[in-house]
PDB file of C-alpha atoms in Angstrom:
ATOM      1  CA  UNK X   1     225.900 119.973 105.994  1.00  0.00           C
ATOM      2  CA  UNK X   2     225.059 122.199 108.945  1.00  0.00           C
ATOM      3  CA  UNK X   3     226.526 121.306 112.351  1.00  0.00           C
ATOM      4  CA  UNK X   4     224.155 120.947 115.319  1.00  0.00           C
ATOM      5  CA  UNK X   5     226.933 121.263 117.905  1.00  0.00           C
ATOM      6  CA  UNK X   6     225.987 123.525 120.792  1.00  0.00           C
ATOM      7  CA  UNK X   7     226.816 124.226 124.441  1.00  0.00           C
ATOM      8  CA  UNK X   8     224.836 123.536 127.595  1.00  0.00           C
ATOM      9  CA  UNK X   9     225.365 121.835 130.977  1.00  0.00           C
ATOM     10  CA  UNK X  10     228.825 123.378 130.780  1.00  0.00           C
ATOM     11  CA  UNK X  11     229.793 120.917 128.040  1.00  0.00           C
ATOM     12  CA  UNK X  12     229.646 120.605 124.267  1.00  0.00           C
ATOM     13  CA  UNK X  13     226.713 118.658 122.826  1.00  0.00           C
ATOM     14  CA  UNK X  14     226.358 117.215 119.336  1.00  0.00           C
ATOM     15  CA  UNK X  15     222.706 118.234 119.138  1.00  0.00           C
ATOM     16  CA  UNK X  16     220.506 120.890 120.761  1.00  0.00           C
ATOM     17  CA  UNK X  17     217.780 118.278 121.305  1.00  0.00           C
ATOM     18  CA  UNK X  18     218.154 116.820 124.800  1.00  0.00           C
ATOM     19  CA  UNK X  19     216.120 113.998 126.303  1.00  0.00           C
ATOM     20  CA  UNK X  20     214.536 115.526 129.418  1.00  0.00           C
ATOM     21  CA  UNK X  21     214.145 113.759 132.733  1.00  0.00           C
ATOM     22  CA  UNK X  22     211.228 111.309 132.527  1.00  0.00           C
ATOM     23  CA  UNK X  23     210.496 107.610 132.990  1.00  0.00           C
ATOM     24  CA  UNK X  24     212.073 106.885 129.595  1.00  0.00           C
ATOM     25  CA  UNK X  25     215.428 108.111 130.867  1.00  0.00           C
ATOM     26  CA  UNK X  26     215.242 105.801 133.858  1.00  0.00           C
ATOM     27  CA  UNK X  27     215.473 102.722 131.642  1.00  0.00           C
ATOM     28  CA  UNK X  28     218.797 101.616 130.140  1.00  0.00           C
ATOM     29  CA  UNK X  29     217.265 100.224 126.947  1.00  0.00           C
ATOM     30  CA  UNK X  30     215.400 103.475 126.283  1.00  0.00           C
ATOM     31  CA  UNK X  31     218.470 105.532 127.170  1.00  0.00           C
ATOM     32  CA  UNK X  32     220.399 103.606 124.501  1.00  0.00           C
ATOM     33  CA  UNK X  33     217.585 104.209 121.977  1.00  0.00           C
ATOM     34  CA  UNK X  34     217.594 107.941 122.718  1.00  0.00           C
ATOM     35  CA  UNK X  35     221.353 108.125 122.230  1.00  0.00           C
ATOM     36  CA  UNK X  36     221.162 106.203 118.956  1.00  0.00           C
ATOM     37  CA  UNK X  37     218.469 108.615 117.748  1.00  0.00           C
ATOM     38  CA  UNK X  38     220.889 111.505 118.179  1.00  0.00           C
ATOM     39  CA  UNK X  39     220.028 113.097 121.519  1.00  0.00           C
ATOM     40  CA  UNK X  40     222.586 115.705 122.540  1.00  0.00           C
ATOM     41  CA  UNK X  41     222.464 114.482 126.148  1.00  0.00           C
ATOM     42  CA  UNK X  42     220.362 112.376 128.473  1.00  0.00           C
ATOM     43  CA  UNK X  43     218.921 113.870 131.653  1.00  0.00           C
ATOM     44  CA  UNK X  44     218.226 110.844 133.812  1.00  0.00           C
ATOM     45  CA  UNK X  45     214.895 110.306 135.534  1.00  0.00           C
ATOM     46  CA  UNK X  46     214.930 112.492 138.627  1.00  0.00           C
ATOM     47  CA  UNK X  47     215.732 111.321 142.089  1.00  0.00           C
ATOM     48  CA  UNK X  48     212.699 112.825 143.868  1.00  0.00           C
ATOM     49  CA  UNK X  49     213.047 114.175 147.380  1.00  0.00           C
ATOM     50  CA  UNK X  50     209.290 113.719 147.862  1.00  0.00           C
ATOM     51  CA  UNK X  51     209.539 109.991 147.061  1.00  0.00           C
ATOM     52  CA  UNK X  52     212.364 109.499 149.540  1.00  0.00           C
ATOM     53  CA  UNK X  53     210.473 111.386 152.249  1.00  0.00           C
ATOM     54  CA  UNK X  54     207.225 109.495 151.556  1.00  0.00           C
ATOM     55  CA  UNK X  55     209.027 106.164 151.761  1.00  0.00           C
ATOM     56  CA  UNK X  56     210.722 107.227 154.977  1.00  0.00           C
ATOM     57  CA  UNK X  57     207.499 108.357 156.630  1.00  0.00           C
ATOM     58  CA  UNK X  58     205.723 105.130 155.677  1.00  0.00           C
ATOM     59  CA  UNK X  59     208.480 102.983 157.112  1.00  0.00           C
ATOM     60  CA  UNK X  60     208.827 105.063 160.258  1.00  0.00           C
ATOM     61  CA  UNK X  61     205.112 104.987 160.985  1.00  0.00           C
ATOM     62  CA  UNK X  62     205.234 101.179 160.930  1.00  0.00           C
ATOM     63  CA  UNK X  63     208.309 100.927 163.139  1.00  0.00           C
ATOM     64  CA  UNK X  64     207.851 103.782 165.608  1.00  0.00           C
ATOM     65  CA  UNK X  65     205.747 101.701 168.016  1.00  0.00           C
ATOM     66  CA  UNK X  66     208.346  98.914 167.965  1.00  0.00           C
ATOM     67  CA  UNK X  67     211.453 101.084 168.080  1.00  0.00           C
ATOM     68  CA  UNK X  68     210.834 104.603 169.436  1.00  0.00           C
ATOM     69  CA  UNK X  69     214.547 105.371 169.947  1.00  0.00           C
ATOM     70  CA  UNK X  70     215.316 108.672 168.102  1.00  0.00           C
ATOM     71  CA  UNK X  71     218.851 107.518 167.298  1.00  0.00           C
ATOM     72  CA  UNK X  72     217.457 104.436 165.581  1.00  0.00           C
ATOM     73  CA  UNK X  73     215.076 106.637 163.608  1.00  0.00           C
ATOM     74  CA  UNK X  74     217.986 108.798 162.441  1.00  0.00           C
ATOM     75  CA  UNK X  75     219.841 105.649 161.398  1.00  0.00           C
ATOM     76  CA  UNK X  76     216.805 104.380 159.490  1.00  0.00           C
ATOM     77  CA  UNK X  77     216.494 107.785 157.806  1.00  0.00           C
ATOM     78  CA  UNK X  78     220.044 107.356 156.533  1.00  0.00           C
ATOM     79  CA  UNK X  79     219.403 103.784 155.324  1.00  0.00           C
ATOM     80  CA  UNK X  80     216.369 104.854 153.257  1.00  0.00           C
ATOM     81  CA  UNK X  81     218.244 107.700 151.617  1.00  0.00           C
ATOM     82  CA  UNK X  82     221.361 105.631 151.048  1.00  0.00           C
ATOM     83  CA  UNK X  83     219.403 102.847 149.336  1.00  0.00           C
ATOM     84  CA  UNK X  84     217.732 105.295 146.955  1.00  0.00           C
ATOM     85  CA  UNK X  85     221.057 106.905 146.148  1.00  0.00           C
ATOM     86  CA  UNK X  86     222.674 103.508 145.608  1.00  0.00           C
ATOM     87  CA  UNK X  87     220.029 102.585 143.033  1.00  0.00           C
ATOM     88  CA  UNK X  88     220.454 105.944 141.327  1.00  0.00           C
ATOM     89  CA  UNK X  89     224.240 105.803 141.181  1.00  0.00           C
ATOM     90  CA  UNK X  90     223.930 102.349 139.614  1.00  0.00           C
ATOM     91  CA  UNK X  91     221.712 103.885 136.923  1.00  0.00           C
ATOM     92  CA  UNK X  92     224.362 106.541 136.246  1.00  0.00           C
ATOM     93  CA  UNK X  93     227.109 103.928 135.977  1.00  0.00           C
ATOM     94  CA  UNK X  94     225.063 101.746 133.627  1.00  0.00           C
ATOM     95  CA  UNK X  95     224.151 104.701 131.430  1.00  0.00           C
ATOM     96  CA  UNK X  96     227.783 105.818 131.192  1.00  0.00           C
ATOM     97  CA  UNK X  97     228.804 102.313 130.131  1.00  0.00           C
ATOM     98  CA  UNK X  98     226.026 102.165 127.527  1.00  0.00           C
ATOM     99  CA  UNK X  99     226.078 105.515 125.699  1.00  0.00           C
ATOM    100  CA  UNK X 100     228.758 107.896 124.454  1.00  0.00           C
ATOM    101  CA  UNK X 101     226.893 111.157 125.053  1.00  0.00           C
ATOM    102  CA  UNK X 102     226.734 113.220 128.264  1.00  0.00           C
ATOM    103  CA  UNK X 103     224.684 111.686 131.077  1.00  0.00           C
ATOM    104  CA  UNK X 104     223.124 114.267 133.377  1.00  0.00           C
ATOM    105  CA  UNK X 105     221.982 113.329 136.866  1.00  0.00           C
ATOM    106  CA  UNK X 106     218.766 114.985 138.032  1.00  0.00           C
ATOM    107  CA  UNK X 107     217.594 115.708 141.558  1.00  0.00           C
ATOM    108  CA  UNK X 108     214.102 117.072 142.203  1.00  0.00           C
ATOM    109  CA  UNK X 109     214.233 119.243 145.325  1.00  0.00           C
ATOM    110  CA  UNK X 110     211.507 120.756 147.478  1.00  0.00           C
ATOM    111  CA  UNK X 111     213.855 121.760 150.295  1.00  0.00           C
ATOM    112  CA  UNK X 112     217.495 122.645 150.818  1.00  0.00           C
ATOM    113  CA  UNK X 113     217.938 119.926 153.431  1.00  0.00           C
ATOM    114  CA  UNK X 114     221.248 118.254 154.218  1.00  0.00           C
ATOM    115  CA  UNK X 115     220.536 115.267 151.988  1.00  0.00           C
ATOM    116  CA  UNK X 116     221.341 117.482 148.995  1.00  0.00           C
ATOM    117  CA  UNK X 117     225.016 117.144 149.895  1.00  0.00           C
ATOM    118  CA  UNK X 118     224.816 113.539 148.695  1.00  0.00           C
ATOM    119  CA  UNK X 119     225.077 115.059 145.224  1.00  0.00           C
ATOM    120  CA  UNK X 120     228.776 114.292 145.468  1.00  0.00           C
ATOM    121  CA  UNK X 121     227.935 110.595 145.132  1.00  0.00           C
ATOM    122  CA  UNK X 122     226.269 111.310 141.802  1.00  0.00           C
ATOM    123  CA  UNK X 123     229.458 112.972 140.634  1.00  0.00           C
ATOM    124  CA  UNK X 124     231.548 110.035 141.839  1.00  0.00           C
ATOM    125  CA  UNK X 125     229.258 107.662 139.922  1.00  0.00           C
ATOM    126  CA  UNK X 126     230.286 109.393 136.698  1.00  0.00           C
ATOM    127  CA  UNK X 127     227.564 111.954 135.962  1.00  0.00           C
ATOM    128  CA  UNK X 128     228.801 114.566 133.505  1.00  0.00           C
ATOM    129  CA  UNK X 129     226.645 117.276 135.086  1.00  0.00           C
ATOM    130  CA  UNK X 130     223.845 117.675 137.603  1.00  0.00           C
ATOM    131  CA  UNK X 131     220.438 119.245 137.052  1.00  0.00           C
ATOM    132  CA  UNK X 132     218.572 120.492 140.114  1.00  0.00           C
ATOM    133  CA  UNK X 133     214.848 120.437 139.421  1.00  0.00           C
ATOM    134  CA  UNK X 134     213.747 123.102 141.894  1.00  0.00           C
ATOM    135  CA  UNK X 135     210.122 123.873 142.682  1.00  0.00           C
ATOM    136  CA  UNK X 136     208.104 125.368 145.487  1.00  0.00           C
ATOM    137  CA  UNK X 137     204.426 126.030 144.876  1.00  0.00           C
ATOM    138  CA  UNK X 138     203.969 129.388 146.650  1.00  0.00           C
ATOM    139  CA  UNK X 139     200.773 128.311 148.404  1.00  0.00           C
ATOM    140  CA  UNK X 140     202.074 128.155 151.984  1.00  0.00           C
ATOM    141  CA  UNK X 141     200.862 131.475 153.401  1.00  0.00           C
ATOM    142  CA  UNK X 142     203.168 131.092 156.410  1.00  0.00           C
ATOM    143  CA  UNK X 143     206.153 131.668 154.098  1.00  0.00           C
ATOM    144  CA  UNK X 144     206.747 134.983 152.390  1.00  0.00           C
ATOM    145  CA  UNK X 145     208.228 135.402 148.921  1.00  0.00           C
ATOM    146  CA  UNK X 146     211.702 136.108 150.307  1.00  0.00           C
ATOM    147  CA  UNK X 147     211.732 132.759 152.138  1.00  0.00           C
ATOM    148  CA  UNK X 148     210.521 130.915 149.047  1.00  0.00           C
ATOM    149  CA  UNK X 149     213.208 132.501 146.899  1.00  0.00           C
ATOM    150  CA  UNK X 150     215.942 131.837 149.447  1.00  0.00           C
ATOM    151  CA  UNK X 151     215.310 128.101 149.118  1.00  0.00           C
ATOM    152  CA  UNK X 152     216.659 128.211 145.550  1.00  0.00           C
ATOM    153  CA  UNK X 153     219.864 129.964 146.542  1.00  0.00           C
ATOM    154  CA  UNK X 154     220.403 127.718 149.568  1.00  0.00           C
ATOM    155  CA  UNK X 155     220.010 124.546 147.488  1.00  0.00           C
ATOM    156  CA  UNK X 156     222.365 125.821 144.796  1.00  0.00           C
ATOM    157  CA  UNK X 157     224.980 126.899 147.355  1.00  0.00           C
ATOM    158  CA  UNK X 158     224.965 123.532 149.118  1.00  0.00           C
ATOM    159  CA  UNK X 159     225.365 121.591 145.887  1.00  0.00           C
ATOM    160  CA  UNK X 160     228.057 123.834 144.425  1.00  0.00           C
ATOM    161  CA  UNK X 161     230.039 123.385 147.641  1.00  0.00           C
ATOM    162  CA  UNK X 162     229.976 119.616 147.185  1.00  0.00           C
ATOM    163  CA  UNK X 163     230.556 118.940 143.485  1.00  0.00           C
ATOM    164  CA  UNK X 164     232.952 119.989 140.758  1.00  0.00           C
ATOM    165  CA  UNK X 165     230.857 118.944 137.771  1.00  0.00           C
ATOM    166  CA  UNK X 166     228.659 121.611 136.142  1.00  0.00           C
ATOM    167  CA  UNK X 167     225.350 122.246 137.911  1.00  0.00           C
ATOM    168  CA  UNK X 168     222.248 123.518 136.126  1.00  0.00           C
ATOM    169  CA  UNK X 169     218.780 124.223 137.442  1.00  0.00           C
ATOM    170  CA  UNK X 170     215.266 123.778 136.112  1.00  0.00           C
ATOM    171  CA  UNK X 171     212.703 126.187 137.548  1.00  0.00           C
ATOM    172  CA  UNK X 172     209.030 127.095 137.269  1.00  0.00           C
ATOM    173  CA  UNK X 173     207.535 130.490 136.444  1.00  0.00           C
ATOM    174  CA  UNK X 174     205.984 130.898 139.915  1.00  0.00           C
ATOM    175  CA  UNK X 175     207.817 134.051 140.975  1.00  0.00           C
ATOM    176  CA  UNK X 176     206.466 137.554 141.618  1.00  0.00           C
ATOM    177  CA  UNK X 177     209.527 139.058 139.904  1.00  0.00           C
ATOM    178  CA  UNK X 178     210.480 136.314 137.476  1.00  0.00           C
ATOM    179  CA  UNK X 179     212.916 138.284 135.309  1.00  0.00           C
ATOM    180  CA  UNK X 180     214.968 139.500 138.259  1.00  0.00           C
ATOM    181  CA  UNK X 181     214.951 136.023 139.823  1.00  0.00           C
ATOM    182  CA  UNK X 182     216.249 134.394 136.643  1.00  0.00           C
ATOM    183  CA  UNK X 183     218.989 136.996 136.436  1.00  0.00           C
ATOM    184  CA  UNK X 184     220.006 136.549 140.100  1.00  0.00           C
ATOM    185  CA  UNK X 185     220.082 132.774 139.750  1.00  0.00           C
ATOM    186  CA  UNK X 186     222.284 133.087 136.662  1.00  0.00           C
ATOM    187  CA  UNK X 187     224.926 134.846 138.770  1.00  0.00           C
ATOM    188  CA  UNK X 188     225.304 132.047 141.344  1.00  0.00           C
ATOM    189  CA  UNK X 189     227.891 130.076 139.391  1.00  0.00           C
ATOM    190  CA  UNK X 190     225.514 127.580 137.812  1.00  0.00           C
ATOM    191  CA  UNK X 191     226.114 126.371 134.254  1.00  0.00           C
ATOM    192  CA  UNK X 192     222.584 126.934 132.952  1.00  0.00           C
ATOM    193  CA  UNK X 193     218.879 127.453 133.640  1.00  0.00           C
ATOM    194  CA  UNK X 194     216.047 125.497 132.025  1.00  0.00           C
ATOM    195  CA  UNK X 195     212.682 127.251 131.603  1.00  0.00           C
ATOM    196  CA  UNK X 196     210.233 125.848 132.718  1.00  0.00           C
ATOM    197  CA  UNK X 197     209.632 122.592 134.582  1.00  0.00           C
ATOM    198  CA  UNK X 198     206.295 120.827 134.346  1.00  0.00           C
ATOM    199  CA  UNK X 199     204.717 119.331 137.454  1.00  0.00           C
ATOM    200  CA  UNK X 200     201.597 117.554 138.514  1.00  0.00           C
ATOM    201  CA  UNK X 201     198.456 119.612 137.954  1.00  0.00           C
ATOM    202  CA  UNK X 202     195.064 118.795 139.458  1.00  0.00           C
ATOM    203  CA  UNK X 203     191.698 118.558 137.763  1.00  0.00           C
ATOM    204  CA  UNK X 204     188.216 117.782 139.081  1.00  0.00           C
ATOM    205  CA  UNK X 205     185.983 114.894 138.123  1.00  0.00           C
ATOM    206  CA  UNK X 206     182.520 116.465 138.445  1.00  0.00           C
ATOM    207  CA  UNK X 207     180.737 113.099 138.102  1.00  0.00           C
ATOM    208  CA  UNK X 208     182.484 111.533 141.097  1.00  0.00           C
ATOM    209  CA  UNK X 209     183.225 114.872 142.778  1.00  0.00           C
ATOM    210  CA  UNK X 210     186.895 114.232 143.427  1.00  0.00           C
ATOM    211  CA  UNK X 211     190.257 115.693 142.583  1.00  0.00           C
ATOM    212  CA  UNK X 212     192.060 113.818 139.818  1.00  0.00           C
ATOM    213  CA  UNK X 213     195.246 114.215 137.790  1.00  0.00           C
ATOM    214  CA  UNK X 214     195.129 116.583 134.829  1.00  0.00           C
ATOM    215  CA  UNK X 215     196.901 115.843 131.543  1.00  0.00           C
ATOM    216  CA  UNK X 216     200.422 114.674 132.324  1.00  0.00           C
ATOM    217  CA  UNK X 217     201.890 115.338 128.888  1.00  0.00           C
ATOM    218  CA  UNK X 218     202.453 118.854 127.639  1.00  0.00           C
ATOM    219  CA  UNK X 219     200.454 120.312 124.758  1.00  0.00           C
ATOM    220  CA  UNK X 220     201.925 121.804 121.587  1.00  0.00           C
ATOM    221  CA  UNK X 221     200.855 125.350 122.538  1.00  0.00           C
ATOM    222  CA  UNK X 222     202.589 125.138 125.926  1.00  0.00           C
ATOM    223  CA  UNK X 223     205.850 126.290 124.345  1.00  0.00           C
ATOM    224  CA  UNK X 224     204.671 129.908 124.285  1.00  0.00           C
ATOM    225  CA  UNK X 225     205.385 130.585 127.968  1.00  0.00           C
ATOM    226  CA  UNK X 226     209.045 129.466 127.875  1.00  0.00           C
ATOM    227  CA  UNK X 227     209.485 131.107 124.455  1.00  0.00           C
ATOM    228  CA  UNK X 228     208.525 134.507 125.866  1.00  0.00           C
ATOM    229  CA  UNK X 229     210.901 134.264 128.802  1.00  0.00           C
ATOM    230  CA  UNK X 230     213.779 132.826 126.805  1.00  0.00           C
ATOM    231  CA  UNK X 231     213.388 135.761 124.424  1.00  0.00           C
ATOM    232  CA  UNK X 232     213.187 138.302 127.235  1.00  0.00           C
ATOM    233  CA  UNK X 233     216.058 136.990 129.329  1.00  0.00           C
ATOM    234  CA  UNK X 234     218.625 135.454 126.959  1.00  0.00           C
ATOM    235  CA  UNK X 235     220.635 138.689 126.724  1.00  0.00           C
ATOM    236  CA  UNK X 236     220.285 139.551 130.405  1.00  0.00           C
ATOM    237  CA  UNK X 237     221.733 136.494 132.143  1.00  0.00           C
ATOM    238  CA  UNK X 238     225.207 135.231 132.988  1.00  0.00           C
ATOM    239  CA  UNK X 239     224.619 131.605 132.013  1.00  0.00           C
ATOM    240  CA  UNK X 240     223.030 129.747 129.077  1.00  0.00           C
ATOM    241  CA  UNK X 241     219.285 129.098 128.969  1.00  0.00           C
ATOM    242  CA  UNK X 242     217.448 125.971 127.853  1.00  0.00           C
ATOM    243  CA  UNK X 243     213.792 125.638 126.895  1.00  0.00           C
ATOM    244  CA  UNK X 244     211.364 122.891 127.808  1.00  0.00           C
ATOM    245  CA  UNK X 245     207.605 122.210 127.959  1.00  0.00           C
ATOM    246  CA  UNK X 246     205.650 122.139 124.716  1.00  0.00           C
ATOM    247  CA  UNK X 247     208.658 121.453 122.476  1.00  0.00           C
ATOM    248  CA  UNK X 248     207.027 118.888 120.179  1.00  0.00           C
ATOM    249  CA  UNK X 249     208.479 119.780 116.776  1.00  0.00           C
ATOM    250  CA  UNK X 250     211.671 120.880 115.070  1.00  0.00           C
ATOM    251  CA  UNK X 251     209.914 124.144 114.239  1.00  0.00           C
ATOM    252  CA  UNK X 252     209.358 124.871 117.923  1.00  0.00           C
ATOM    253  CA  UNK X 253     212.959 123.925 118.707  1.00  0.00           C
ATOM    254  CA  UNK X 254     214.177 126.397 116.070  1.00  0.00           C
ATOM    255  CA  UNK X 255     211.960 129.111 117.559  1.00  0.00           C
ATOM    256  CA  UNK X 256     213.538 128.529 120.969  1.00  0.00           C
ATOM    257  CA  UNK X 257     217.047 128.708 119.525  1.00  0.00           C
ATOM    258  CA  UNK X 258     216.230 131.933 117.667  1.00  0.00           C
ATOM    259  CA  UNK X 259     214.899 133.370 120.936  1.00  0.00           C
ATOM    260  CA  UNK X 260     218.194 132.565 122.648  1.00  0.00           C
ATOM    261  CA  UNK X 261     218.025 129.026 124.043  1.00  0.00           C
ATOM    262  CA  UNK X 262     221.144 126.888 123.808  1.00  0.00           C
ATOM    263  CA  UNK X 263     219.209 123.614 123.798  1.00  0.00           C
ATOM    264  CA  UNK X 264     215.671 122.292 124.112  1.00  0.00           C
ATOM    265  CA  UNK X 265     214.622 119.489 126.424  1.00  0.00           C
ATOM    266  CA  UNK X 266     211.916 117.128 125.146  1.00  0.00           C
ATOM    267  CA  UNK X 267     209.867 114.494 126.929  1.00  0.00           C
ATOM    268  CA  UNK X 268     206.140 114.422 126.071  1.00  0.00           C
ATOM    269  CA  UNK X 269     206.749 114.042 122.333  1.00  0.00           C
ATOM    270  CA  UNK X 270     209.007 111.053 123.037  1.00  0.00           C
ATOM    271  CA  UNK X 271     206.073 109.244 124.642  1.00  0.00           C
ATOM    272  CA  UNK X 272     203.876 110.100 121.665  1.00  0.00           C
ATOM    273  CA  UNK X 273     206.324 109.483 118.809  1.00  0.00           C
ATOM    274  CA  UNK X 274     209.046 107.318 120.320  1.00  0.00           C
ATOM    275  CA  UNK X 275     212.758 107.981 120.945  1.00  0.00           C
ATOM    276  CA  UNK X 276     213.508 107.851 117.211  1.00  0.00           C
ATOM    277  CA  UNK X 277     211.639 111.145 116.787  1.00  0.00           C
ATOM    278  CA  UNK X 278     214.802 112.928 117.926  1.00  0.00           C
ATOM    279  CA  UNK X 279     216.493 111.882 114.675  1.00  0.00           C
ATOM    280  CA  UNK X 280     213.649 113.458 112.720  1.00  0.00           C
ATOM    281  CA  UNK X 281     213.937 116.692 114.699  1.00  0.00           C
ATOM    282  CA  UNK X 282     217.691 116.818 114.109  1.00  0.00           C
ATOM    283  CA  UNK X 283     217.296 116.308 110.372  1.00  0.00           C
ATOM    284  CA  UNK X 284     214.600 118.985 110.119  1.00  0.00           C
ATOM    285  CA  UNK X 285     216.711 121.484 112.065  1.00  0.00           C
ATOM    286  CA  UNK X 286     219.670 120.767 109.768  1.00  0.00           C
ATOM    287  CA  UNK X 287     217.462 121.144 106.689  1.00  0.00           C
ATOM    288  CA  UNK X 288     216.211 124.532 107.887  1.00  0.00           C
ATOM    289  CA  UNK X 289     219.762 125.667 108.643  1.00  0.00           C
ATOM    290  CA  UNK X 290     220.952 124.615 105.176  1.00  0.00           C
ATOM    291  CA  UNK X 291     218.115 126.529 103.527  1.00  0.00           C
ATOM    292  CA  UNK X 292     218.941 129.614 105.580  1.00  0.00           C
ATOM    293  CA  UNK X 293     222.676 129.331 105.021  1.00  0.00           C
ATOM    294  CA  UNK X 294     223.571 128.741 108.681  1.00  0.00           C
ATOM    295  CA  UNK X 295     226.594 126.532 109.343  1.00  0.00           C
ATOM    296  CA  UNK X 296     226.351 126.441 113.137  1.00  0.00           C
ATOM    297  CA  UNK X 297     223.743 126.900 115.868  1.00  0.00           C
ATOM    298  CA  UNK X 298     225.599 129.984 117.084  1.00  0.00           C
ATOM    299  CA  UNK X 299     225.040 131.641 113.681  1.00  0.00           C
ATOM    300  CA  UNK X 300     221.388 132.212 114.576  1.00  0.00           C
ATOM    301  CA  UNK X 301     221.045 131.474 118.303  1.00  0.00           C
ATOM    302  CA  UNK X 302     219.519 134.507 119.984  1.00  0.00           C
ATOM    303  CA  UNK X 303     218.927 136.330 116.716  1.00  0.00           C
ATOM    304  CA  UNK X 304     215.417 137.203 117.905  1.00  0.00           C
ATOM    305  CA  UNK X 305     216.222 137.632 121.604  1.00  0.00           C
ATOM    306  CA  UNK X 306     215.130 140.831 123.303  1.00  0.00           C
ATOM    307  CA  UNK X 307     217.601 143.572 122.333  1.00  0.00           C
ATOM    308  CA  UNK X 308     216.123 146.237 124.632  1.00  0.00           C
ATOM    309  CA  UNK X 309     214.614 148.282 121.804  1.00  0.00           C
ATOM    310  CA  UNK X 310     212.432 145.325 120.774  1.00  0.00           C
ATOM    311  CA  UNK X 311     211.116 144.556 124.256  1.00  0.00           C
ATOM    312  CA  UNK X 312     207.505 145.215 123.224  1.00  0.00           C
ATOM    313  CA  UNK X 313     207.632 142.222 120.879  1.00  0.00           C
ATOM    314  CA  UNK X 314     207.657 139.885 123.875  1.00  0.00           C
ATOM    315  CA  UNK X 315     205.352 141.977 126.069  1.00  0.00           C
ATOM    316  CA  UNK X 316     201.853 143.417 126.082  1.00  0.00           C
ATOM    317  CA  UNK X 317     202.119 145.613 122.968  1.00  0.00           C
ATOM    318  CA  UNK X 318     201.570 142.633 120.673  1.00  0.00           C
ATOM    319  CA  UNK X 319     198.281 141.864 122.423  1.00  0.00           C
ATOM    320  CA  UNK X 320     197.121 145.458 122.019  1.00  0.00           C
ATOM    321  CA  UNK X 321     197.928 145.276 118.315  1.00  0.00           C
ATOM    322  CA  UNK X 322     195.213 142.674 117.808  1.00  0.00           C
ATOM    323  CA  UNK X 323     192.771 143.373 120.621  1.00  0.00           C
ATOM    324  CA  UNK X 324     193.314 147.048 121.443  1.00  0.00           C
ATOM    325  CA  UNK X 325     191.338 149.973 120.138  1.00  0.00           C
ATOM    326  CA  UNK X 326     188.795 152.447 121.418  1.00  0.00           C
ATOM    327  CA  UNK X 327     185.553 150.782 120.521  1.00  0.00           C
ATOM    328  CA  UNK X 328     183.456 150.578 123.706  1.00  0.00           C
ATOM    329  CA  UNK X 329     180.057 149.838 122.231  1.00  0.00           C
TER     330      UNK X 329
END
């Protein structure tokens, strides 16, 4: 029987199918179900910087009139952050006591502020690794691309200075020079990069003329964006890559591994099919490997990654093959 053992987060995993950060991984019962189903690791529900800041601003606005002292405000800032971190470290400790697979802490960052240094507390709570979910929507015209990119390096530097456990990052594709950025990030000392995170997207309700939330769950076809960039970058980076967004089937997971991913992170399909779906994915990956004669993930991982001479496969030439030509009538 084929072995699904692979490497990511700087550690060995028994399966390439990882439960991504979502509400399911913020619940101990569901975490146990995911582990029983055969998940290679659990990425806990993210500790969101935005949520901490929103809570802080709400509390401060209520108290400012009663207690305008800046020193008190700084103290209250600390209390809010400390309470959130206390709840999160308790989740880590409970998860570590409940399951026997790696438990990955996750922090969603929109700034490289000093609170990131609290990552050490996540390590002390027992997290096997830390995933930084980094995202800046480049819509602030007062910031240039260099400033936006520097945020990523500043956040990584601060965290690496404060923890010894492996640190990985999850990023979006919102970069003007995405390939070069992925390569630069891979050289910072991190243990891996996950392509790509999925965030809130807006839609418009034309009946009520208001902005609403678009589909929260990914679609099956969404895997094509990370597949392209995994394939293009797998042989050009200094750390492992993981794929996420649109990974709904074992077939898609195999595609990502062939392109060069070490693991896939799944979330949307778990809401649709339940945690037990991971077991089905694992069995289907094993079945495919047995049919192909592969004993280990490494036997085929990256087999279809960009090897320089095949770069056109992942770029525009494929589009021209089907839609090119010189018919202008």
